[in-house]
Coordinates of C-alpha atoms in Angstrom, one line a residue:
X1 CA 116.7 118.9 146.3
X2 CA 113.6 118.9 148.5
X3 CA 110.4 120.3 147.0
X4 CA 109.0 123.4 148.8
X5 CA 105.9 125.0 147.4
X6 CA 102.3 124.5 146.4
X7 CA 100.4 121.8 144.5
X8 CA 97.0 123.2 143.5
X9 CA 94.6 120.3 143.3
X10 CA 91.3 120.4 141.4
X11 CA 89.7 118.4 144.2
X12 CA 87.1 115.9 142.9
X13 CA 83.8 115.1 144.5
X14 CA 83.7 112.9 147.6
X15 CA 87.4 113.4 148.4
X16 CA 88.0 115.1 151.8
X17 CA 90.7 117.7 152.3
X18 CA 92.6 115.4 154.7
X19 CA 92.4 112.6 152.1
X20 CA 93.8 115.0 149.5
X21 CA 96.8 115.8 151.7
X22 CA 97.2 112.0 152.1
X23 CA 97.2 111.5 148.4
X24 CA 100.0 114.1 148.0
X25 CA 102.1 112.4 150.7
X26 CA 101.6 109.1 149.1
X27 CA 102.8 110.3 145.7
X28 CA 105.8 112.1 147.3
X29 CA 106.7 108.9 149.2
X30 CA 106.4 106.8 146.0
X31 CA 108.6 109.3 144.2
X32 CA 111.2 109.2 147.0
X33 CA 110.7 112.9 147.8
X34 CA 108.9 112.8 151.2
X35 CA 111.9 111.9 153.3
X36 CA 112.0 110.2 156.7
X37 CA 112.4 111.1 160.4
X38 CA 113.6 114.7 160.9
X39 CA 114.0 115.2 157.2
X40 CA 110.4 114.2 156.4
X41 CA 108.6 117.0 154.5
X42 CA 105.5 118.5 156.1
X43 CA 102.3 118.6 153.9
X44 CA 99.2 120.6 154.7
X45 CA 96.2 122.2 153.0
X46 CA 95.3 125.9 152.8
X47 CA 91.6 125.7 153.6
X48 CA 89.1 122.9 154.0
X49 CA 86.9 122.0 151.1
X50 CA 83.8 119.8 151.8
X51 CA 83.8 116.3 150.2
X52 CA 80.7 117.4 148.2
X53 CA 82.5 120.4 146.8
X54 CA 85.1 120.5 144.0
X55 CA 87.7 122.9 142.9
X56 CA 90.8 124.7 144.1
X57 CA 92.5 123.1 147.1
X58 CA 96.0 124.5 147.8
X59 CA 98.3 121.9 149.3
X60 CA 101.5 123.2 150.8
X61 CA 104.7 121.2 150.8
X62 CA 107.7 121.7 153.0
X63 CA 108.4 125.3 154.0
X64 CA 105.2 126.4 152.3
X65 CA 103.3 124.9 155.2
X66 CA 104.4 127.8 157.2
X67 CA 102.0 129.9 155.1
X68 CA 98.9 127.7 155.5
X69 CA 97.5 129.9 158.3
X70 CA 97.8 132.9 156.0
X71 CA 96.0 131.0 153.3
X72 CA 93.1 130.2 155.7
X73 CA 92.6 133.9 156.1
X74 CA 92.5 134.6 152.4
X75 CA 89.3 135.4 150.4
X76 CA 87.7 132.7 148.3
X77 CA 85.5 132.6 145.2
X78 CA 82.8 129.9 144.8
X79 CA 80.3 129.0 142.1
X80 CA 77.3 127.3 143.7
X81 CA 73.8 126.3 142.7
X82 CA 70.7 126.7 144.9
X83 CA 68.0 124.2 144.3
X84 CA 64.7 125.8 145.3
X85 CA 61.8 124.0 147.0
X86 CA 63.6 121.8 149.6
X87 CA 65.8 122.5 152.5
X88 CA 67.9 119.6 154.0
X89 CA 69.4 119.1 157.5
X90 CA 72.9 119.5 156.0
X91 CA 71.9 122.3 153.6
X92 CA 73.3 120.2 150.7
X93 CA 72.3 117.1 148.7
X94 CA 73.5 114.7 151.4
X95 CA 71.0 115.4 154.1
X96 CA 67.4 114.4 154.6
X97 CA 64.7 116.9 153.6
X98 CA 63.5 119.0 156.5
X99 CA 61.3 121.6 154.8
X100 CA 59.6 122.1 151.5
X101 CA 57.9 124.9 149.6
X102 CA 55.9 125.2 146.4
X103 CA 57.0 128.7 145.7
X104 CA 59.6 129.3 143.0
X105 CA 61.3 132.8 142.7
X106 CA 61.7 134.5 139.4
X107 CA 65.0 135.6 138.0
X108 CA 64.1 139.2 138.6
X109 CA 63.3 138.4 142.3
X110 CA 66.7 136.7 142.7
X111 CA 68.6 139.6 141.1
X112 CA 66.7 142.1 143.4
X113 CA 67.6 140.2 146.5
X114 CA 71.4 139.7 145.9
X115 CA 72.4 143.2 147.1
X116 CA 71.0 142.3 150.6
X117 CA 73.6 139.6 150.8
X118 CA 76.5 141.7 149.6
X119 CA 79.0 143.4 152.0
X120 CA 79.2 142.7 155.8
X121 CA 76.5 140.2 156.8
X122 CA 75.7 137.9 159.7
X123 CA 75.0 134.2 159.2
X124 CA 74.3 131.2 161.3
X125 CA 76.7 128.3 160.4
X126 CA 75.2 124.9 159.5
X127 CA 74.8 122.6 162.4
X128 CA 76.6 120.0 160.2
X129 CA 79.9 121.9 160.2
X130 CA 83.4 121.5 161.7
X131 CA 82.9 124.3 164.2
X132 CA 83.7 123.2 167.7
X133 CA 81.1 123.6 170.5
X134 CA 82.4 122.9 174.0
X135 CA 85.3 121.0 172.4
X136 CA 83.3 118.9 170.1
X137 CA 82.6 119.2 166.4
X138 CA 79.1 120.5 165.6
X139 CA 78.5 117.7 163.0
X140 CA 79.4 115.1 165.6
X141 CA 76.8 116.6 168.0
X142 CA 74.2 116.9 165.2
X143 CA 74.7 113.2 164.2
X144 CA 74.3 112.2 167.8
X145 CA 71.0 114.0 168.0
X146 CA 72.2 116.7 170.4
X147 CA 70.5 120.0 170.0
X148 CA 73.1 122.7 169.6
X149 CA 72.8 126.5 169.3
X150 CA 74.8 127.9 166.4
X151 CA 75.6 131.5 167.1
X152 CA 75.6 134.3 164.5
X153 CA 78.9 135.2 163.1
X154 CA 80.0 138.2 160.9
X155 CA 81.4 137.6 157.5
X156 CA 81.9 139.7 154.3
X157 CA 80.5 138.9 150.8
X158 CA 82.7 141.0 148.6
X159 CA 80.6 140.3 145.5
X160 CA 77.6 138.1 144.6
X161 CA 76.4 137.7 141.0
X162 CA 74.0 135.4 139.2
X163 CA 75.0 133.2 136.2
X164 CA 72.2 131.9 134.0
X165 CA 73.2 130.5 130.6
X166 CA 70.0 131.5 128.9
X167 CA 70.8 135.2 129.6
X168 CA 73.9 134.8 127.5
X169 CA 72.9 132.9 124.5
X170 CA 69.2 132.0 124.7
X171 CA 66.6 133.2 122.2
X172 CA 64.3 136.1 123.3
X173 CA 61.3 133.8 124.0
X174 CA 63.5 131.7 126.4
X175 CA 64.8 134.8 128.1
X176 CA 61.3 136.0 128.7
X177 CA 60.3 132.7 130.1
X178 CA 63.3 132.6 132.5
X179 CA 62.4 136.1 133.6
X180 CA 58.7 135.5 134.2
X181 CA 58.5 131.9 135.4
X182 CA 59.7 130.5 138.7
X183 CA 63.2 129.1 138.8
X184 CA 63.9 125.5 140.0
X185 CA 67.5 126.5 140.6
X186 CA 70.0 129.4 140.2
X187 CA 73.8 129.4 140.0
X188 CA 75.6 132.2 141.7
X189 CA 79.2 133.3 142.0
X190 CA 80.4 134.7 145.3
X191 CA 83.7 136.2 146.5
X192 CA 83.7 135.8 150.3
X193 CA 85.8 136.4 153.4
X194 CA 87.2 133.6 155.6
X195 CA 84.6 131.9 157.7
X196 CA 81.8 132.2 155.2
X197 CA 79.5 129.2 154.8
X198 CA 78.1 128.9 151.3
X199 CA 75.5 126.5 152.5
X200 CA 74.2 129.0 155.0
X201 CA 74.3 131.7 152.3
X202 CA 72.2 129.6 150.0
X203 CA 69.7 128.8 152.8
X204 CA 69.3 132.5 153.7
X205 CA 68.9 133.6 150.1
X206 CA 66.2 131.1 149.5
X207 CA 64.3 132.1 152.7
X208 CA 64.6 135.8 151.8
X209 CA 62.8 134.8 148.5
X210 CA 59.9 133.3 150.5
X211 CA 60.9 129.7 149.7
X212 CA 63.5 127.2 150.9
X213 CA 66.6 125.8 149.2
X214 CA 69.8 123.9 149.5
X215 CA 73.2 123.7 147.7
X216 CA 73.2 121.2 144.8
X217 CA 76.6 122.2 143.4
X218 CA 79.6 123.9 145.0
X219 CA 82.9 124.6 143.2
X220 CA 85.7 126.8 144.5
X221 CA 87.4 128.6 141.6
X222 CA 89.8 130.7 143.6
X223 CA 91.6 130.5 147.0
X224 CA 93.8 133.4 147.9
X225 CA 96.0 133.9 144.8
X226 CA 95.4 130.4 143.4
X227 CA 92.9 129.7 140.6
X228 CA 91.8 126.7 138.6
X229 CA 94.2 127.8 135.8
X230 CA 97.1 126.1 137.6
X231 CA 95.1 123.3 139.3
X232 CA 95.8 119.7 138.5
X233 CA 93.6 116.7 138.5
X234 CA 94.0 113.7 140.8
X235 CA 95.2 111.7 137.8
X236 CA 98.0 114.3 137.2
X237 CA 98.9 114.2 140.8
X238 CA 99.3 110.4 140.7
X239 CA 101.8 110.8 137.8
X240 CA 104.3 112.2 140.3
X241 CA 104.3 108.9 142.2
X242 CA 105.0 107.2 138.9
X243 CA 108.1 109.3 138.1
X244 CA 106.8 112.5 136.6
X245 CA 108.9 115.6 137.3
X246 CA 107.2 117.3 140.3
X247 CA 108.5 120.7 139.1
X248 CA 106.0 120.4 136.3
X249 CA 103.2 120.7 138.9
X250 CA 104.8 122.5 141.8
X251 CA 104.3 126.3 142.3
X252 CA 107.0 128.1 144.2
X253 CA 106.6 129.0 147.9
X254 CA 106.4 132.7 147.0
X255 CA 103.3 132.0 144.8
X256 CA 101.3 132.1 148.0
X257 CA 102.6 135.7 148.7
X258 CA 102.0 137.4 145.4
X259 CA 99.8 140.0 147.1
X260 CA 102.7 141.5 149.0
X261 CA 105.9 143.2 147.8
X262 CA 109.3 141.4 147.7
X263 CA 112.7 142.8 148.5
X264 CA 116.2 141.4 148.0
X265 CA 118.6 141.4 150.9
X266 CA 122.4 141.4 151.0
X267 CA 124.0 138.2 152.2
X268 CA 124.7 139.8 155.6
X269 CA 121.1 141.0 156.0
X270 CA 119.8 137.6 155.0
X271 CA 122.1 135.9 157.6
X272 CA 120.8 138.2 160.4
X273 CA 117.1 137.5 159.6
X274 CA 117.8 133.7 159.5
X275 CA 119.3 134.1 163.0
X276 CA 116.1 135.8 164.1
X277 CA 117.7 139.2 164.4
X278 CA 116.0 142.5 163.3
X279 CA 117.1 145.0 160.7
X280 CA 116.8 148.8 160.8
X281 CA 114.9 150.3 157.9
X282 CA 117.9 152.5 157.0
X283 CA 120.0 149.3 156.6
X284 CA 117.8 148.2 153.7
X285 CA 119.5 148.8 150.4
X286 CA 117.7 151.3 148.3
X287 CA 115.5 152.3 151.1
X288 CA 112.4 150.6 149.7
X289 CA 110.0 152.5 152.0
X290 CA 108.2 149.2 152.7
X291 CA 105.4 149.3 155.1
X292 CA 103.9 146.1 156.7
X293 CA 104.5 142.6 155.4
X294 CA 106.9 141.8 152.6
X295 CA 108.8 138.8 151.3
X296 CA 112.5 139.0 152.1
X297 CA 114.7 137.2 149.5
X298 CA 118.3 136.8 148.8
X299 CA 119.8 138.3 145.7
X300 CA 119.2 135.1 143.7
X301 CA 115.5 135.2 144.7
X302 CA 115.5 132.4 147.3
X303 CA 112.9 133.2 150.1
X304 CA 114.5 134.1 153.4
X305 CA 111.5 135.1 155.5
X306 CA 108.0 136.6 155.6
X307 CA 109.0 139.8 157.3
X308 CA 107.3 142.9 158.6
X309 CA 108.4 146.5 158.8
X310 CA 107.0 148.1 162.0
X311 CA 108.1 151.5 163.3
X312 CA 111.3 151.4 161.3
X313 CA 112.3 147.9 162.3
X314 CA 112.2 144.8 160.2
X315 CA 111.2 141.7 162.1
X316 CA 110.8 138.0 161.0
X317 CA 107.2 136.8 161.0
X318 CA 108.0 133.4 159.4
X319 CA 111.5 132.2 158.6
X320 CA 112.1 129.8 155.7
X321 CA 114.8 127.1 155.8
X322 CA 115.5 126.4 152.1

């Protein structure tokens, strides 16, 4: 049976998202699960993660790749550390230093500034980013020395909090020192909307504190419904290619849709949706009073389609061939 679902990789440092997809394909191929020709399984990721970042990278296999676009739109949670005193051209540890400052903010100043960066905000993306400008990647233009204008874009920071270990377990004298003395760095936790650049957020927070800074650590702890709890290491992934049972690591397709309701169809209803037909709301057994998106399944739980109820009519958004 072909595997359809999600492998959640705890992506290590210096591995690109495309390389991670390639690693999954290689292991599927070695395990005899990838297939060939028309039967070859598709594999894709649910949101790019920079090589210098670690953490949750959802990788879709088979029919789950039809949900990658939805995963790109999902909110994400990151832990990141801002190193104060230097700003780099890439806004992370990889780039050359472009600006320095001797000022170091106190913990109280950091805590006071965070509400300004919570909620809808505007930010300028890093010039070293994958955004396309006139058909070319911004980072390619930047590396070629081409001056580019990065335009403001609106994003949403749902929550932004600080995490400092001394505040949890340190003695009183250490706590006072952390509060009064300037910080060389601070680790923050942010839940953000799609399109948010953490490197830009770090830059702007540092500048608002009358200093400069760059990201020294970035870890994604949640992407849509997926967390580190079910993520596997690259070593675990490689066990699949050596004969380990993929079902030990594979989450079902519907795990990417746990934020919407599910509804069982009759065999006749499932057949109509698979043929691309529509259903009337009154035909739905039990009249579930669904509204908007839902996962349509057969009575045994197999996904049929991502469907939507609009004005009393059920239409297929994405059909699944499983």
